[in-house]
């Protein structure tokens, strides 16, 4: 049995965070468990704005101790942490044992927080969590913030951003071009410390889809737990996200969500992978 662990926030509609991670692990044949760092609820009576509630650090510490004491967990995904105090607990836990893989989805904006509090969280994440990462998966905004680059307009820009972020400590970096990247393709770039690879698939619509980033990072986590290389794990994750966006779930919310159940594991001809030659 392969185990994958997630340390992330709960999102009440099931379209992101902890709920997406567990669904992704299950779909990819990995036993999933995890700890909740915070609870986020969209407010249908206030333009679907965020309500943010942090899980007390003692409760988080108890969750971590329970799961890691019960199972031999060697692969983890880190999602929304939400506060410096939470980051301290997670950092201590990660440093308390050996890990095969740590995948960090660097959530740099926790909606519902005050700007100063959010900046403190971002700084703590950069200093205490990113250096522990086997792989980190920043989106376009996060990649620009972490790399110090003003814009990501070309594949060369994505590669450069990934290389700069790797200097912060992660062994491998996946920069997601996302809907903001120019052109008809959704482009992600992997820098594995030696080589860069470009993953492409046609964009599906022009709007962001909730849960895409969580699904990608969780799928990478699951595949690494099964023994895949980082490159192969990213290929599966790109395939899964593409299928999930194609089969997106609509609701009363102003956004759609990824459907992890659409992934078949049969390969997707829409997804291509090539080595970046510069």
Short mmCIF file of C-alpha atoms in Angstrom, two decimals:
data_model
loop_
_atom_site.label_atom_id
_atom_site.label_comp_id
_atom_site.label_asym_id
_atom_site.label_seq_id
_atom_site.Cartn_x
_atom_site.Cartn_y
_atom_site.Cartn_z
CA UNK A 1 0.00 0.00 0.00
CA UNK A 2 1.25 3.48 -0.93
CA UNK A 3 0.44 6.35 1.43
CA UNK A 4 0.15 10.06 0.71
CA UNK A 5 -0.46 12.73 3.32
CA UNK A 6 -1.87 16.23 2.91
CA UNK A 7 -1.54 19.20 5.22
CA UNK A 8 -4.05 21.70 3.89
CA UNK A 9 -7.17 23.74 4.48
CA UNK A 10 -10.75 22.57 4.15
CA UNK A 11 -12.87 24.19 1.43
CA UNK A 12 -16.52 23.63 2.20
CA UNK A 13 -17.82 23.20 -1.37
CA UNK A 14 -15.35 20.39 -2.07
CA UNK A 15 -13.72 22.21 -4.96
CA UNK A 16 -10.26 22.89 -3.51
CA UNK A 17 -7.90 22.14 -0.67
CA UNK A 18 -8.05 19.07 1.55
CA UNK A 19 -11.14 17.64 -0.15
CA UNK A 20 -9.52 17.78 -3.60
CA UNK A 21 -6.31 16.23 -2.30
CA UNK A 22 -8.08 13.20 -0.84
CA UNK A 23 -10.19 12.70 -3.98
CA UNK A 24 -7.07 12.89 -6.15
CA UNK A 25 -5.14 10.44 -3.99
CA UNK A 26 -8.03 7.99 -4.11
CA UNK A 27 -8.41 8.26 -7.89
CA UNK A 28 -4.72 7.50 -8.37
CA UNK A 29 -4.79 4.43 -6.11
CA UNK A 30 -3.02 5.90 -3.09
CA UNK A 31 -4.24 5.74 0.52
CA UNK A 32 -4.76 9.33 1.59
CA UNK A 33 -4.88 10.95 4.99
CA UNK A 34 -4.10 14.39 6.31
CA UNK A 35 -4.39 17.27 8.74
CA UNK A 36 -6.57 20.38 8.47
CA UNK A 37 -4.79 23.70 8.92
CA UNK A 38 -7.80 25.96 8.49
CA UNK A 39 -11.43 25.99 7.42
CA UNK A 40 -12.45 28.19 4.52
CA UNK A 41 -16.09 28.77 3.65
CA UNK A 42 -17.43 30.74 0.71
CA UNK A 43 -20.26 33.06 1.72
CA UNK A 44 -23.17 32.73 -0.73
CA UNK A 45 -24.75 35.79 0.87
CA UNK A 46 -21.72 38.01 0.28
CA UNK A 47 -20.69 37.51 -3.35
CA UNK A 48 -19.07 34.17 -2.48
CA UNK A 49 -16.35 35.88 -0.48
CA UNK A 50 -14.06 33.86 1.79
CA UNK A 51 -14.52 33.20 5.48
CA UNK A 52 -11.29 31.99 7.05
CA UNK A 53 -10.95 30.14 10.36
CA UNK A 54 -7.53 28.82 11.46
CA UNK A 55 -7.37 25.47 13.22
CA UNK A 56 -5.71 25.97 16.64
CA UNK A 57 -2.07 24.90 16.55
CA UNK A 58 -2.52 22.36 19.34
CA UNK A 59 -5.28 20.67 17.35
CA UNK A 60 -3.07 20.67 14.26
CA UNK A 61 -0.20 19.18 16.23
CA UNK A 62 -2.50 16.40 17.52
CA UNK A 63 -3.66 15.60 13.98
CA UNK A 64 -0.10 15.33 12.74
CA UNK A 65 0.95 13.10 15.63
CA UNK A 66 -1.99 10.77 15.14
CA UNK A 67 -1.52 10.08 11.44
CA UNK A 68 2.28 9.92 11.46
CA UNK A 69 2.16 7.63 14.47
CA UNK A 70 -0.36 5.31 12.84
CA UNK A 71 1.23 4.84 9.41
CA UNK A 72 4.65 4.86 7.78
CA UNK A 73 4.05 8.02 5.75
CA UNK A 74 6.98 9.17 3.62
CA UNK A 75 5.28 11.43 1.06
CA UNK A 76 3.36 14.61 1.85
CA UNK A 77 1.70 17.50 0.10
CA UNK A 78 1.62 20.92 1.75
CA UNK A 79 -1.24 23.23 0.79
CA UNK A 80 -2.71 26.28 2.51
CA UNK A 81 -1.07 26.88 5.89
CA UNK A 82 -2.52 30.29 6.61
CA UNK A 83 -0.42 31.67 9.48
CA UNK A 84 3.16 31.81 10.78
CA UNK A 85 2.14 29.81 13.86
CA UNK A 86 0.78 27.02 11.66
CA UNK A 87 3.91 27.12 9.52
CA UNK A 88 6.07 26.72 12.63
CA UNK A 89 4.21 23.55 13.65
CA UNK A 90 4.32 22.08 10.14
CA UNK A 91 8.01 22.91 9.75
CA UNK A 92 8.82 21.23 13.07
CA UNK A 93 6.88 18.14 12.05
CA UNK A 94 8.50 17.88 8.62
CA UNK A 95 11.95 18.18 10.18
CA UNK A 96 11.16 15.50 12.79
CA UNK A 97 11.43 12.55 10.38
CA UNK A 98 12.85 11.48 7.05
CA UNK A 99 10.71 12.00 3.94
CA UNK A 100 10.96 10.60 0.45
CA UNK A 101 8.92 13.42 -1.06
CA UNK A 102 7.48 16.75 0.06
CA UNK A 103 5.33 18.57 -2.51
CA UNK A 104 4.65 22.22 -1.66
CA UNK A 105 1.78 24.10 -3.30
CA UNK A 106 2.89 27.58 -2.16
CA UNK A 107 -0.38 29.34 -1.39
CA UNK A 108 0.83 32.92 -1.04
CA UNK A 109 -2.57 34.56 -0.67
CA UNK A 110 -5.01 33.43 1.97
CA UNK A 111 -8.16 35.38 1.16
CA UNK A 112 -9.86 36.67 4.27
CA UNK A 113 -6.60 37.69 5.97
CA UNK A 114 -5.37 41.22 6.60
CA UNK A 115 -2.55 42.27 4.20
CA UNK A 116 0.10 42.46 6.95
CA UNK A 117 -0.82 39.05 8.29
CA UNK A 118 -0.71 37.60 4.78
CA UNK A 119 2.78 39.06 4.20
CA UNK A 120 4.05 37.50 7.44
CA UNK A 121 2.65 34.15 6.32
CA UNK A 122 4.27 34.44 2.91
CA UNK A 123 7.66 35.24 4.46
CA UNK A 124 7.46 32.31 6.87
CA UNK A 125 6.46 29.95 4.05
CA UNK A 126 9.40 31.08 1.93
CA UNK A 127 11.90 30.67 4.77
CA UNK A 128 10.67 27.56 6.60
CA UNK A 129 8.73 25.37 4.14
CA UNK A 130 10.05 25.92 0.61
CA UNK A 131 13.62 24.79 1.43
CA UNK A 132 12.20 21.39 2.46
CA UNK A 133 10.39 20.78 -0.84
CA UNK A 134 11.14 17.97 -3.25
CA UNK A 135 8.80 19.76 -5.67
CA UNK A 136 6.99 23.07 -5.49
CA UNK A 137 4.15 24.06 -7.84
CA UNK A 138 3.66 27.85 -7.93
CA UNK A 139 1.01 29.36 -10.18
CA UNK A 140 1.68 32.38 -12.38
CA UNK A 141 1.25 34.94 -9.60
CA UNK A 142 3.17 32.89 -7.04
CA UNK A 143 6.00 32.25 -9.50
CA UNK A 144 6.33 35.97 -10.24
CA UNK A 145 6.33 36.77 -6.53
CA UNK A 146 8.88 34.11 -5.58
CA UNK A 147 11.18 34.75 -8.54
CA UNK A 148 10.97 38.54 -8.47
CA UNK A 149 10.03 38.59 -12.16
CA UNK A 150 7.48 41.16 -13.31
CA UNK A 151 5.87 39.05 -16.03
CA UNK A 152 5.86 35.56 -17.50
CA UNK A 153 5.17 35.97 -21.20
CA UNK A 154 7.24 33.20 -22.82
CA UNK A 155 8.35 29.65 -22.16
CA UNK A 156 11.82 31.07 -21.54
CA UNK A 157 10.31 33.26 -18.80
CA UNK A 158 8.68 30.23 -17.15
CA UNK A 159 11.99 28.36 -17.18
CA UNK A 160 13.86 31.34 -15.78
CA UNK A 161 11.29 31.74 -12.99
CA UNK A 162 11.56 28.05 -12.11
CA UNK A 163 15.34 28.25 -11.92
CA UNK A 164 15.21 31.34 -9.70
CA UNK A 165 12.70 29.70 -7.35
CA UNK A 166 14.91 26.61 -7.13
CA UNK A 167 17.54 28.87 -5.55
CA UNK A 168 15.21 29.14 -2.53
CA UNK A 169 15.75 25.44 -1.83
CA UNK A 170 13.25 23.20 -3.68
CA UNK A 171 14.87 20.39 -5.64
CA UNK A 172 12.37 20.74 -8.50
CA UNK A 173 9.96 23.49 -9.52
CA UNK A 174 6.81 23.32 -11.65
CA UNK A 175 5.73 26.78 -12.82
CA UNK A 176 2.15 26.87 -14.05
CA UNK A 177 1.54 29.39 -16.82
CA UNK A 178 -2.20 29.13 -16.29
CA UNK A 179 -4.91 31.13 -17.97
CA UNK A 180 -2.76 34.29 -17.80
CA UNK A 181 -0.05 32.83 -20.04
CA UNK A 182 -0.37 34.19 -23.63
CA UNK A 183 -1.50 31.87 -26.41
CA UNK A 184 -3.92 29.03 -26.96
CA UNK A 185 -2.09 26.46 -24.81
CA UNK A 186 -1.98 25.91 -21.06
CA UNK A 187 1.76 25.65 -20.50
CA UNK A 188 3.57 24.35 -17.42
CA UNK A 189 7.35 24.07 -17.05
CA UNK A 190 9.32 21.66 -14.87
CA UNK A 191 12.88 22.47 -13.79
CA UNK A 192 14.33 19.38 -12.10
CA UNK A 193 17.65 20.92 -11.17
CA UNK A 194 19.36 19.86 -14.39
CA UNK A 195 16.85 19.99 -17.23
CA UNK A 196 13.66 21.82 -18.11
CA UNK A 197 10.57 20.21 -19.61
CA UNK A 198 7.55 21.88 -21.18
CA UNK A 199 4.04 20.42 -20.72
CA UNK A 200 1.33 21.69 -23.05
CA UNK A 201 -2.39 21.18 -23.51
CA UNK A 202 -5.00 23.36 -25.28
CA UNK A 203 -6.70 25.83 -22.96
CA UNK A 204 -10.29 24.98 -22.09
CA UNK A 205 -12.23 28.24 -21.90
CA UNK A 206 -10.94 31.55 -20.64
CA UNK A 207 -11.88 31.38 -16.96
CA UNK A 208 -10.05 29.97 -13.95
CA UNK A 209 -11.35 26.65 -12.67
CA UNK A 210 -11.29 26.03 -8.93
CA UNK A 211 -9.14 23.15 -7.75
CA UNK A 212 -6.81 22.92 -10.75
CA UNK A 213 -3.68 23.79 -8.77
CA UNK A 214 -4.64 21.55 -5.85
CA UNK A 215 -5.31 18.65 -8.21
CA UNK A 216 -1.99 19.08 -10.00
CA UNK A 217 0.05 19.14 -6.78
CA UNK A 218 -1.93 16.27 -5.24
CA UNK A 219 -1.52 14.14 -8.37
CA UNK A 220 2.23 14.75 -8.37
CA UNK A 221 2.26 13.73 -4.70
CA UNK A 222 0.34 10.51 -5.36
CA UNK A 223 2.55 9.50 -8.28
CA UNK A 224 5.73 10.19 -6.30
CA UNK A 225 4.34 8.05 -3.47
CA UNK A 226 4.00 5.23 -6.02
CA UNK A 227 7.65 5.61 -7.04
CA UNK A 228 7.37 7.70 -10.21
CA UNK A 229 10.04 10.14 -11.31
CA UNK A 230 9.19 13.83 -10.97
CA UNK A 231 8.87 14.20 -14.75
CA UNK A 232 6.50 11.24 -15.05
CA UNK A 233 4.51 12.42 -12.03
CA UNK A 234 4.03 15.85 -13.61
CA UNK A 235 2.91 14.24 -16.88
CA UNK A 236 0.19 12.26 -15.09
CA UNK A 237 -0.84 15.34 -13.13
CA UNK A 238 -1.10 17.47 -16.28
CA UNK A 239 -3.20 14.75 -17.90
CA UNK A 240 -5.50 14.53 -14.88
CA UNK A 241 -6.01 18.28 -14.60
CA UNK A 242 -6.70 18.60 -18.34
CA UNK A 243 -9.32 15.86 -18.18
CA UNK A 244 -10.81 17.37 -15.02
CA UNK A 245 -11.13 20.82 -16.57
CA UNK A 246 -12.72 19.34 -19.69
CA UNK A 247 -15.32 17.69 -17.43
CA UNK A 248 -15.60 20.64 -15.03
CA UNK A 249 -18.43 20.73 -12.51
CA UNK A 250 -20.77 23.72 -12.63
CA UNK A 251 -22.73 24.95 -9.63
CA UNK A 252 -24.45 28.06 -8.30
CA UNK A 253 -21.01 29.55 -7.64
CA UNK A 254 -19.47 32.08 -10.08
CA UNK A 255 -16.74 29.51 -10.86
CA UNK A 256 -16.56 25.89 -12.01
CA UNK A 257 -14.49 23.17 -10.35
CA UNK A 258 -12.22 20.38 -11.59
CA UNK A 259 -13.72 16.88 -11.69
CA UNK A 260 -10.99 14.43 -10.69
CA UNK A 261 -13.22 11.49 -11.58
CA UNK A 262 -12.87 12.27 -15.30
CA UNK A 263 -9.29 10.98 -15.36
CA UNK A 264 -9.04 7.57 -17.03
CA UNK A 265 -5.32 6.83 -16.87
CA UNK A 266 -5.30 5.98 -20.56
CA UNK A 267 -3.21 8.94 -21.64
CA UNK A 268 -4.43 12.16 -23.21
CA UNK A 269 -3.38 13.03 -26.77
CA UNK A 270 -4.03 16.68 -25.97
CA UNK A 271 -1.08 16.73 -23.54
CA UNK A 272 2.46 16.96 -24.90
CA UNK A 273 5.86 16.91 -23.15
CA UNK A 274 9.13 18.10 -24.62
CA UNK A 275 12.55 18.96 -23.27
CA UNK A 276 13.35 22.66 -23.33
CA UNK A 277 16.40 23.37 -25.43
CA UNK A 278 16.65 27.12 -24.87
#
